[in-house]
Amino acid sequence: MKTKTNKKKIPALIGRLLALLGENPKREGLKETPRRVAKMYEELLKGYQADPKSIFKCFDSDEFSGMVIISGIDFYSLCEHHLMPFYGKIHIGYVPDGKILGLSKFARLVEIFARRLQLQERLTKQIAETLQKNLNSKGIIVYCQARHFCMSMRGVKKGRSQMKTLVKTGIFNTDKNLLEQFFRQINLPNKVK
Ligand SMILES: [Zn+2]
């Protein structure tokens, strides 16, 4: 999925927003802000330009048939409801069926989907579905824990609360031991549901 951005028009729009918020966009501290914010959005939303399929250069699993876990992948994203950051960790597990994927590719995949306007639920689902589609496996599990600035800074300030989302496919839906093993390995023994 690609989106067209109109980079040239964004700084003027941010300047207008600052004025509408009651600020003076011409004052010293704000002079460069519209340009900086435009540049920042470009960087934070660059995931639209990347094709998730491009990372799938898989290797033979050499008959390895256990579970592979990639835990604690840091991510930063923007919630599409408020354009505020949400950030946290993503843990991925899979049981290979002939193919494996290099470690760095998982972080790259997370990055591609996180650098878009997102919902945590959709982010978790997109990562799981893309792995399910492009990596031969007996099952995929993706577990995401995140804090949302739109929740911490607004309304009832539940600053410490986290949101957790889980998507699993294949063998993770049927093999309870495997599921428990996954949560033990990522050091979250009580999170099994
Ligand atoms: Zn939000």
PDB file of C-alpha atoms and ligand atoms in Angstrom:
ATOM      1  CA  MET A   1       0.000   0.000   0.000  1.00  0.00           C
ATOM      2  CA  LYS A   2       1.382   3.404  -0.926  1.00  0.00           C
ATOM      3  CA  THR A   3       0.018   6.796  -0.046  1.00  0.00           C
ATOM      4  CA  LYS A   4       0.728  10.036  -1.777  1.00  0.00           C
ATOM      5  CA  THR A   5       2.031  12.785   0.456  1.00  0.00           C
ATOM      6  CA  ASN A   6       2.097  16.399  -0.517  1.00  0.00           C
ATOM      7  CA  LYS A   7       5.235  17.407   1.338  1.00  0.00           C
ATOM      8  CA  LYS A   8       5.335  21.014   0.209  1.00  0.00           C
ATOM      9  CA  LYS A   9       1.934  21.884   1.629  1.00  0.00           C
ATOM     10  CA  ILE A  10       2.425  20.397   5.103  1.00  0.00           C
ATOM     11  CA  PRO A  11       4.586  23.151   6.708  1.00  0.00           C
ATOM     12  CA  ALA A  12       2.060  25.854   5.797  1.00  0.00           C
ATOM     13  CA  LEU A  13      -0.697  23.716   7.263  1.00  0.00           C
ATOM     14  CA  ILE A  14       1.206  23.196  10.531  1.00  0.00           C
ATOM     15  CA  GLY A  15       1.804  26.967  10.696  1.00  0.00           C
ATOM     16  CA  ARG A  16      -1.936  27.484  10.278  1.00  0.00           C
ATOM     17  CA  LEU A  17      -2.654  24.901  12.982  1.00  0.00           C
ATOM     18  CA  LEU A  18      -0.309  26.718  15.398  1.00  0.00           C
ATOM     19  CA  ALA A  19      -2.139  29.988  14.696  1.00  0.00           C
ATOM     20  CA  LEU A  20      -5.531  28.329  15.205  1.00  0.00           C
ATOM     21  CA  LEU A  21      -4.291  26.941  18.511  1.00  0.00           C
ATOM     22  CA  GLY A  22      -3.716  30.539  19.607  1.00  0.00           C
ATOM     23  CA  GLU A  23       0.032  30.602  19.020  1.00  0.00           C
ATOM     24  CA  ASN A  24       2.130  33.051  17.056  1.00  0.00           C
ATOM     25  CA  PRO A  25       3.818  30.892  14.407  1.00  0.00           C
ATOM     26  CA  LYS A  26       6.222  33.734  13.660  1.00  0.00           C
ATOM     27  CA  ARG A  27       7.801  33.868  17.099  1.00  0.00           C
ATOM     28  CA  GLU A  28      11.404  32.729  17.392  1.00  0.00           C
ATOM     29  CA  GLY A  29      10.824  29.298  18.966  1.00  0.00           C
ATOM     30  CA  LEU A  30       8.148  28.306  16.453  1.00  0.00           C
ATOM     31  CA  LYS A  31       9.668  29.647  13.248  1.00  0.00           C
ATOM     32  CA  GLU A  32      11.177  26.338  12.187  1.00  0.00           C
ATOM     33  CA  THR A  33       8.525  24.128  13.791  1.00  0.00           C
ATOM     34  CA  PRO A  34       6.246  23.679  10.745  1.00  0.00           C
ATOM     35  CA  ARG A  35       9.166  22.496   8.620  1.00  0.00           C
ATOM     36  CA  ARG A  36      10.429  20.210  11.394  1.00  0.00           C
ATOM     37  CA  VAL A  37       7.003  18.686  12.015  1.00  0.00           C
ATOM     38  CA  ALA A  38       6.522  18.029   8.295  1.00  0.00           C
ATOM     39  CA  LYS A  39       9.880  16.272   8.169  1.00  0.00           C
ATOM     40  CA  MET A  40       9.063  14.281  11.268  1.00  0.00           C
ATOM     41  CA  TYR A  41       5.787  12.986   9.827  1.00  0.00           C
ATOM     42  CA  GLU A  42       7.609  11.963   6.710  1.00  0.00           C
ATOM     43  CA  GLU A  43       9.967   9.859   8.802  1.00  0.00           C
ATOM     44  CA  LEU A  44       7.325   8.454  11.149  1.00  0.00           C
ATOM     45  CA  LEU A  45       5.093   7.420   8.257  1.00  0.00           C
ATOM     46  CA  LYS A  46       7.675   6.037   5.895  1.00  0.00           C
ATOM     47  CA  GLY A  47       6.272   2.530   6.334  1.00  0.00           C
ATOM     48  CA  TYR A  48       3.764   3.217   3.568  1.00  0.00           C
ATOM     49  CA  GLN A  49       6.592   3.286   1.052  1.00  0.00           C
ATOM     50  CA  ALA A  50       7.951  -0.143   1.960  1.00  0.00           C
ATOM     51  CA  ASP A  51       6.653  -3.461   0.686  1.00  0.00           C
ATOM     52  CA  PRO A  52       6.477  -6.027   3.529  1.00  0.00           C
ATOM     53  CA  LYS A  53       6.877  -8.874   1.030  1.00  0.00           C
ATOM     54  CA  SER A  54      10.333  -7.599   0.088  1.00  0.00           C
ATOM     55  CA  ILE A  55      11.866  -8.806   3.370  1.00  0.00           C
ATOM     56  CA  PHE A  56      11.012 -12.467   2.825  1.00  0.00           C
ATOM     57  CA  LYS A  57      14.283 -14.030   1.745  1.00  0.00           C
ATOM     58  CA  CYS A  58      13.842 -17.293   3.607  1.00  0.00           C
ATOM     59  CA  PHE A  59      16.371 -20.061   4.318  1.00  0.00           C
ATOM     60  CA  ASP A  60      15.922 -23.807   4.648  1.00  0.00           C
ATOM     61  CA  SER A  61      15.250 -24.728   8.239  1.00  0.00           C
ATOM     62  CA  ASP A  62      17.601 -27.742   8.086  1.00  0.00           C
ATOM     63  CA  GLU A  63      14.942 -29.923   9.637  1.00  0.00           C
ATOM     64  CA  PHE A  64      14.730 -27.762  12.728  1.00  0.00           C
ATOM     65  CA  SER A  65      11.220 -28.347  13.955  1.00  0.00           C
ATOM     66  CA  GLY A  66      11.064 -26.556  17.309  1.00  0.00           C
ATOM     67  CA  MET A  67       9.678 -23.141  18.061  1.00  0.00           C
ATOM     68  CA  VAL A  68      11.612 -20.017  17.096  1.00  0.00           C
ATOM     69  CA  ILE A  69      11.077 -16.945  19.283  1.00  0.00           C
ATOM     70  CA  ILE A  70      12.091 -13.383  18.588  1.00  0.00           C
ATOM     71  CA  SER A  71      11.299 -11.456  21.738  1.00  0.00           C
ATOM     72  CA  GLY A  72      11.342  -7.833  22.761  1.00  0.00           C
ATOM     73  CA  ILE A  73      11.335  -6.050  19.407  1.00  0.00           C
ATOM     74  CA  ASP A  74      10.971  -2.350  20.266  1.00  0.00           C
ATOM     75  CA  PHE A  75       8.569  -0.322  18.184  1.00  0.00           C
ATOM     76  CA  TYR A  76       7.192   3.214  18.002  1.00  0.00           C
ATOM     77  CA  SER A  77       4.003   3.991  16.134  1.00  0.00           C
ATOM     78  CA  LEU A  78       1.315   6.660  15.809  1.00  0.00           C
ATOM     79  CA  CYS A  79      -2.275   6.027  16.797  1.00  0.00           C
ATOM     80  CA  GLU A  80      -4.609   6.918  13.987  1.00  0.00           C
ATOM     81  CA  HIS A  81      -7.276   8.284  16.313  1.00  0.00           C
ATOM     82  CA  HIS A  82      -5.140  11.038  17.867  1.00  0.00           C
ATOM     83  CA  LEU A  83      -1.852  11.154  15.913  1.00  0.00           C
ATOM     84  CA  MET A  84      -0.141  10.473  19.240  1.00  0.00           C
ATOM     85  CA  PRO A  85       2.630   7.938  19.794  1.00  0.00           C
ATOM     86  CA  PHE A  86       2.132   4.482  21.141  1.00  0.00           C
ATOM     87  CA  TYR A  87       5.171   2.351  21.790  1.00  0.00           C
ATOM     88  CA  GLY A  88       6.208  -0.916  23.302  1.00  0.00           C
ATOM     89  CA  LYS A  89       7.448  -4.387  22.545  1.00  0.00           C
ATOM     90  CA  ILE A  90       6.468  -7.084  20.110  1.00  0.00           C
ATOM     91  CA  HIS A  91       7.229 -10.762  20.636  1.00  0.00           C
ATOM     92  CA  ILE A  92       6.988 -13.203  17.753  1.00  0.00           C
ATOM     93  CA  GLY A  93       7.037 -16.981  17.757  1.00  0.00           C
ATOM     94  CA  TYR A  94       6.681 -19.525  14.972  1.00  0.00           C
ATOM     95  CA  VAL A  95       7.170 -23.188  14.276  1.00  0.00           C
ATOM     96  CA  PRO A  96       9.004 -23.591  10.943  1.00  0.00           C
ATOM     97  CA  ASP A  97       7.728 -25.898   8.263  1.00  0.00           C
ATOM     98  CA  GLY A  98      10.807 -26.086   6.062  1.00  0.00           C
ATOM     99  CA  LYS A  99      11.709 -22.386   6.031  1.00  0.00           C
ATOM    100  CA  ILE A 100      13.137 -19.867   8.468  1.00  0.00           C
ATOM    101  CA  LEU A 101      13.643 -16.119   8.285  1.00  0.00           C
ATOM    102  CA  GLY A 102      16.694 -14.108   9.392  1.00  0.00           C
ATOM    103  CA  LEU A 103      16.449 -12.385  12.760  1.00  0.00           C
ATOM    104  CA  SER A 104      16.800  -8.810  11.503  1.00  0.00           C
ATOM    105  CA  LYS A 105      13.898  -9.290   9.083  1.00  0.00           C
ATOM    106  CA  PHE A 106      11.425  -9.523  11.947  1.00  0.00           C
ATOM    107  CA  ALA A 107      12.483  -6.149  13.285  1.00  0.00           C
ATOM    108  CA  ARG A 108      12.257  -4.773   9.768  1.00  0.00           C
ATOM    109  CA  LEU A 109       8.740  -6.158   9.330  1.00  0.00           C
ATOM    110  CA  VAL A 110       7.612  -4.596  12.612  1.00  0.00           C
ATOM    111  CA  GLU A 111       9.135  -1.284  11.506  1.00  0.00           C
ATOM    112  CA  ILE A 112       7.306  -1.296   8.147  1.00  0.00           C
ATOM    113  CA  PHE A 113       3.907  -1.669   9.810  1.00  0.00           C
ATOM    114  CA  ALA A 114       4.660   0.514  12.854  1.00  0.00           C
ATOM    115  CA  ARG A 115       5.642   3.487  10.692  1.00  0.00           C
ATOM    116  CA  ARG A 116       2.106   4.043   9.546  1.00  0.00           C
ATOM    117  CA  LEU A 117      -0.985   5.476  11.195  1.00  0.00           C
ATOM    118  CA  GLN A 118      -2.017   2.492  13.234  1.00  0.00           C
ATOM    119  CA  LEU A 119      -4.188   0.781  15.767  1.00  0.00           C
ATOM    120  CA  GLN A 120      -2.374  -1.637  18.040  1.00  0.00           C
ATOM    121  CA  GLU A 121      -4.866  -4.358  17.129  1.00  0.00           C
ATOM    122  CA  ARG A 122      -4.255  -3.894  13.422  1.00  0.00           C
ATOM    123  CA  LEU A 123      -0.483  -3.669  13.831  1.00  0.00           C
ATOM    124  CA  THR A 124      -0.465  -7.031  15.628  1.00  0.00           C
ATOM    125  CA  LYS A 125      -2.750  -8.601  13.035  1.00  0.00           C
ATOM    126  CA  GLN A 126      -0.850  -7.295  10.015  1.00  0.00           C
ATOM    127  CA  ILE A 127       2.449  -8.678  11.320  1.00  0.00           C
ATOM    128  CA  ALA A 128       0.902 -12.092  12.015  1.00  0.00           C
ATOM    129  CA  GLU A 129      -0.927 -12.254   8.686  1.00  0.00           C
ATOM    130  CA  THR A 130       2.105 -11.234   6.653  1.00  0.00           C
ATOM    131  CA  LEU A 131       4.225 -13.898   8.363  1.00  0.00           C
ATOM    132  CA  GLN A 132       1.478 -16.458   7.916  1.00  0.00           C
ATOM    133  CA  LYS A 133       1.285 -15.714   4.196  1.00  0.00           C
ATOM    134  CA  ASN A 134       4.970 -15.490   3.345  1.00  0.00           C
ATOM    135  CA  LEU A 135       6.797 -17.812   5.719  1.00  0.00           C
ATOM    136  CA  ASN A 136       6.176 -21.561   5.621  1.00  0.00           C
ATOM    137  CA  SER A 137       5.198 -22.374   9.181  1.00  0.00           C
ATOM    138  CA  LYS A 138       2.963 -24.555  11.290  1.00  0.00           C
ATOM    139  CA  GLY A 139       1.780 -21.527  13.182  1.00  0.00           C
ATOM    140  CA  ILE A 140       2.572 -17.932  14.108  1.00  0.00           C
ATOM    141  CA  ILE A 141       2.085 -16.019  17.346  1.00  0.00           C
ATOM    142  CA  VAL A 142       2.457 -12.262  17.741  1.00  0.00           C
ATOM    143  CA  TYR A 143       2.104 -10.627  21.156  1.00  0.00           C
ATOM    144  CA  CYS A 144       2.251  -6.860  21.531  1.00  0.00           C
ATOM    145  CA  GLN A 145       2.408  -4.761  24.719  1.00  0.00           C
ATOM    146  CA  ALA A 146       2.218  -0.997  24.397  1.00  0.00           C
ATOM    147  CA  ARG A 147       1.615   2.286  26.169  1.00  0.00           C
ATOM    148  CA  HIS A 148      -0.490   4.901  24.417  1.00  0.00           C
ATOM    149  CA  PHE A 149       0.228   8.579  24.900  1.00  0.00           C
ATOM    150  CA  CYS A 150      -3.358   9.422  23.988  1.00  0.00           C
ATOM    151  CA  MET A 151      -4.355   7.420  27.052  1.00  0.00           C
ATOM    152  CA  SER A 152      -1.554   8.558  29.417  1.00  0.00           C
ATOM    153  CA  MET A 153      -1.884  12.280  28.716  1.00  0.00           C
ATOM    154  CA  ARG A 154      -5.615  12.735  28.328  1.00  0.00           C
ATOM    155  CA  GLY A 155      -8.785  12.243  30.352  1.00  0.00           C
ATOM    156  CA  VAL A 156      -8.394   9.752  33.164  1.00  0.00           C
ATOM    157  CA  LYS A 157      -4.621   9.624  33.264  1.00  0.00           C
ATOM    158  CA  LYS A 158      -3.940   5.914  33.427  1.00  0.00           C
ATOM    159  CA  GLY A 159      -0.262   6.538  32.922  1.00  0.00           C
ATOM    160  CA  ARG A 160       1.029   3.103  33.797  1.00  0.00           C
ATOM    161  CA  SER A 161      -1.505   0.923  32.069  1.00  0.00           C
ATOM    162  CA  GLN A 162      -0.560  -1.106  29.053  1.00  0.00           C
ATOM    163  CA  MET A 163      -2.560  -2.527  26.240  1.00  0.00           C
ATOM    164  CA  LYS A 164      -1.860  -6.086  25.184  1.00  0.00           C
ATOM    165  CA  THR A 165      -2.848  -7.691  21.924  1.00  0.00           C
ATOM    166  CA  LEU A 166      -2.358 -11.245  20.777  1.00  0.00           C
ATOM    167  CA  VAL A 167      -2.837 -12.927  17.406  1.00  0.00           C
ATOM    168  CA  LYS A 168      -2.073 -16.583  16.869  1.00  0.00           C
ATOM    169  CA  THR A 169      -2.540 -19.009  14.022  1.00  0.00           C
ATOM    170  CA  GLY A 170      -2.228 -22.745  13.308  1.00  0.00           C
ATOM    171  CA  ILE A 171      -0.556 -24.878  15.939  1.00  0.00           C
ATOM    172  CA  PHE A 172      -0.682 -22.075  18.537  1.00  0.00           C
ATOM    173  CA  ASN A 173      -4.450 -22.409  18.522  1.00  0.00           C
ATOM    174  CA  THR A 174      -4.370 -26.105  19.332  1.00  0.00           C
ATOM    175  CA  ASP A 175      -1.180 -26.781  21.316  1.00  0.00           C
ATOM    176  CA  LYS A 176      -1.565 -25.323  24.806  1.00  0.00           C
ATOM    177  CA  ASN A 177       1.905 -26.434  25.901  1.00  0.00           C
ATOM    178  CA  LEU A 178       3.507 -24.580  23.029  1.00  0.00           C
ATOM    179  CA  LEU A 179       1.549 -21.468  23.917  1.00  0.00           C
ATOM    180  CA  GLU A 180       2.674 -21.703  27.536  1.00  0.00           C
ATOM    181  CA  GLN A 181       6.243 -22.324  26.424  1.00  0.00           C
ATOM    182  CA  PHE A 182       6.116 -19.155  24.308  1.00  0.00           C
ATOM    183  CA  PHE A 183       5.001 -16.987  27.213  1.00  0.00           C
ATOM    184  CA  ARG A 184       7.562 -18.616  29.532  1.00  0.00           C
ATOM    185  CA  GLN A 185      10.330 -17.907  27.034  1.00  0.00           C
ATOM    186  CA  ILE A 186       9.421 -14.244  26.716  1.00  0.00           C
ATOM    187  CA  ASN A 187       9.299 -14.076  30.526  1.00  0.00           C
ATOM    188  CA  LEU A 188       5.607 -13.442  30.824  1.00  0.00           C
ATOM    189  CA  PRO A 189       4.461 -16.677  32.530  1.00  0.00           C
ATOM    190  CA  ASN A 190       1.146 -15.271  33.742  1.00  0.00           C
ATOM    191  CA  LYS A 191      -0.074 -13.853  30.495  1.00  0.00           C
ATOM    192  CA  VAL A 192      -1.351 -17.116  29.029  1.00  0.00           C
ATOM    193  CA  LYS A 193      -4.989 -16.922  28.019  1.00  0.00           C
TER     194      LYS A 193
HETATM  195 ZN    ZN B   1      -5.181   7.249  20.367  1.00  0.00          ZN
END
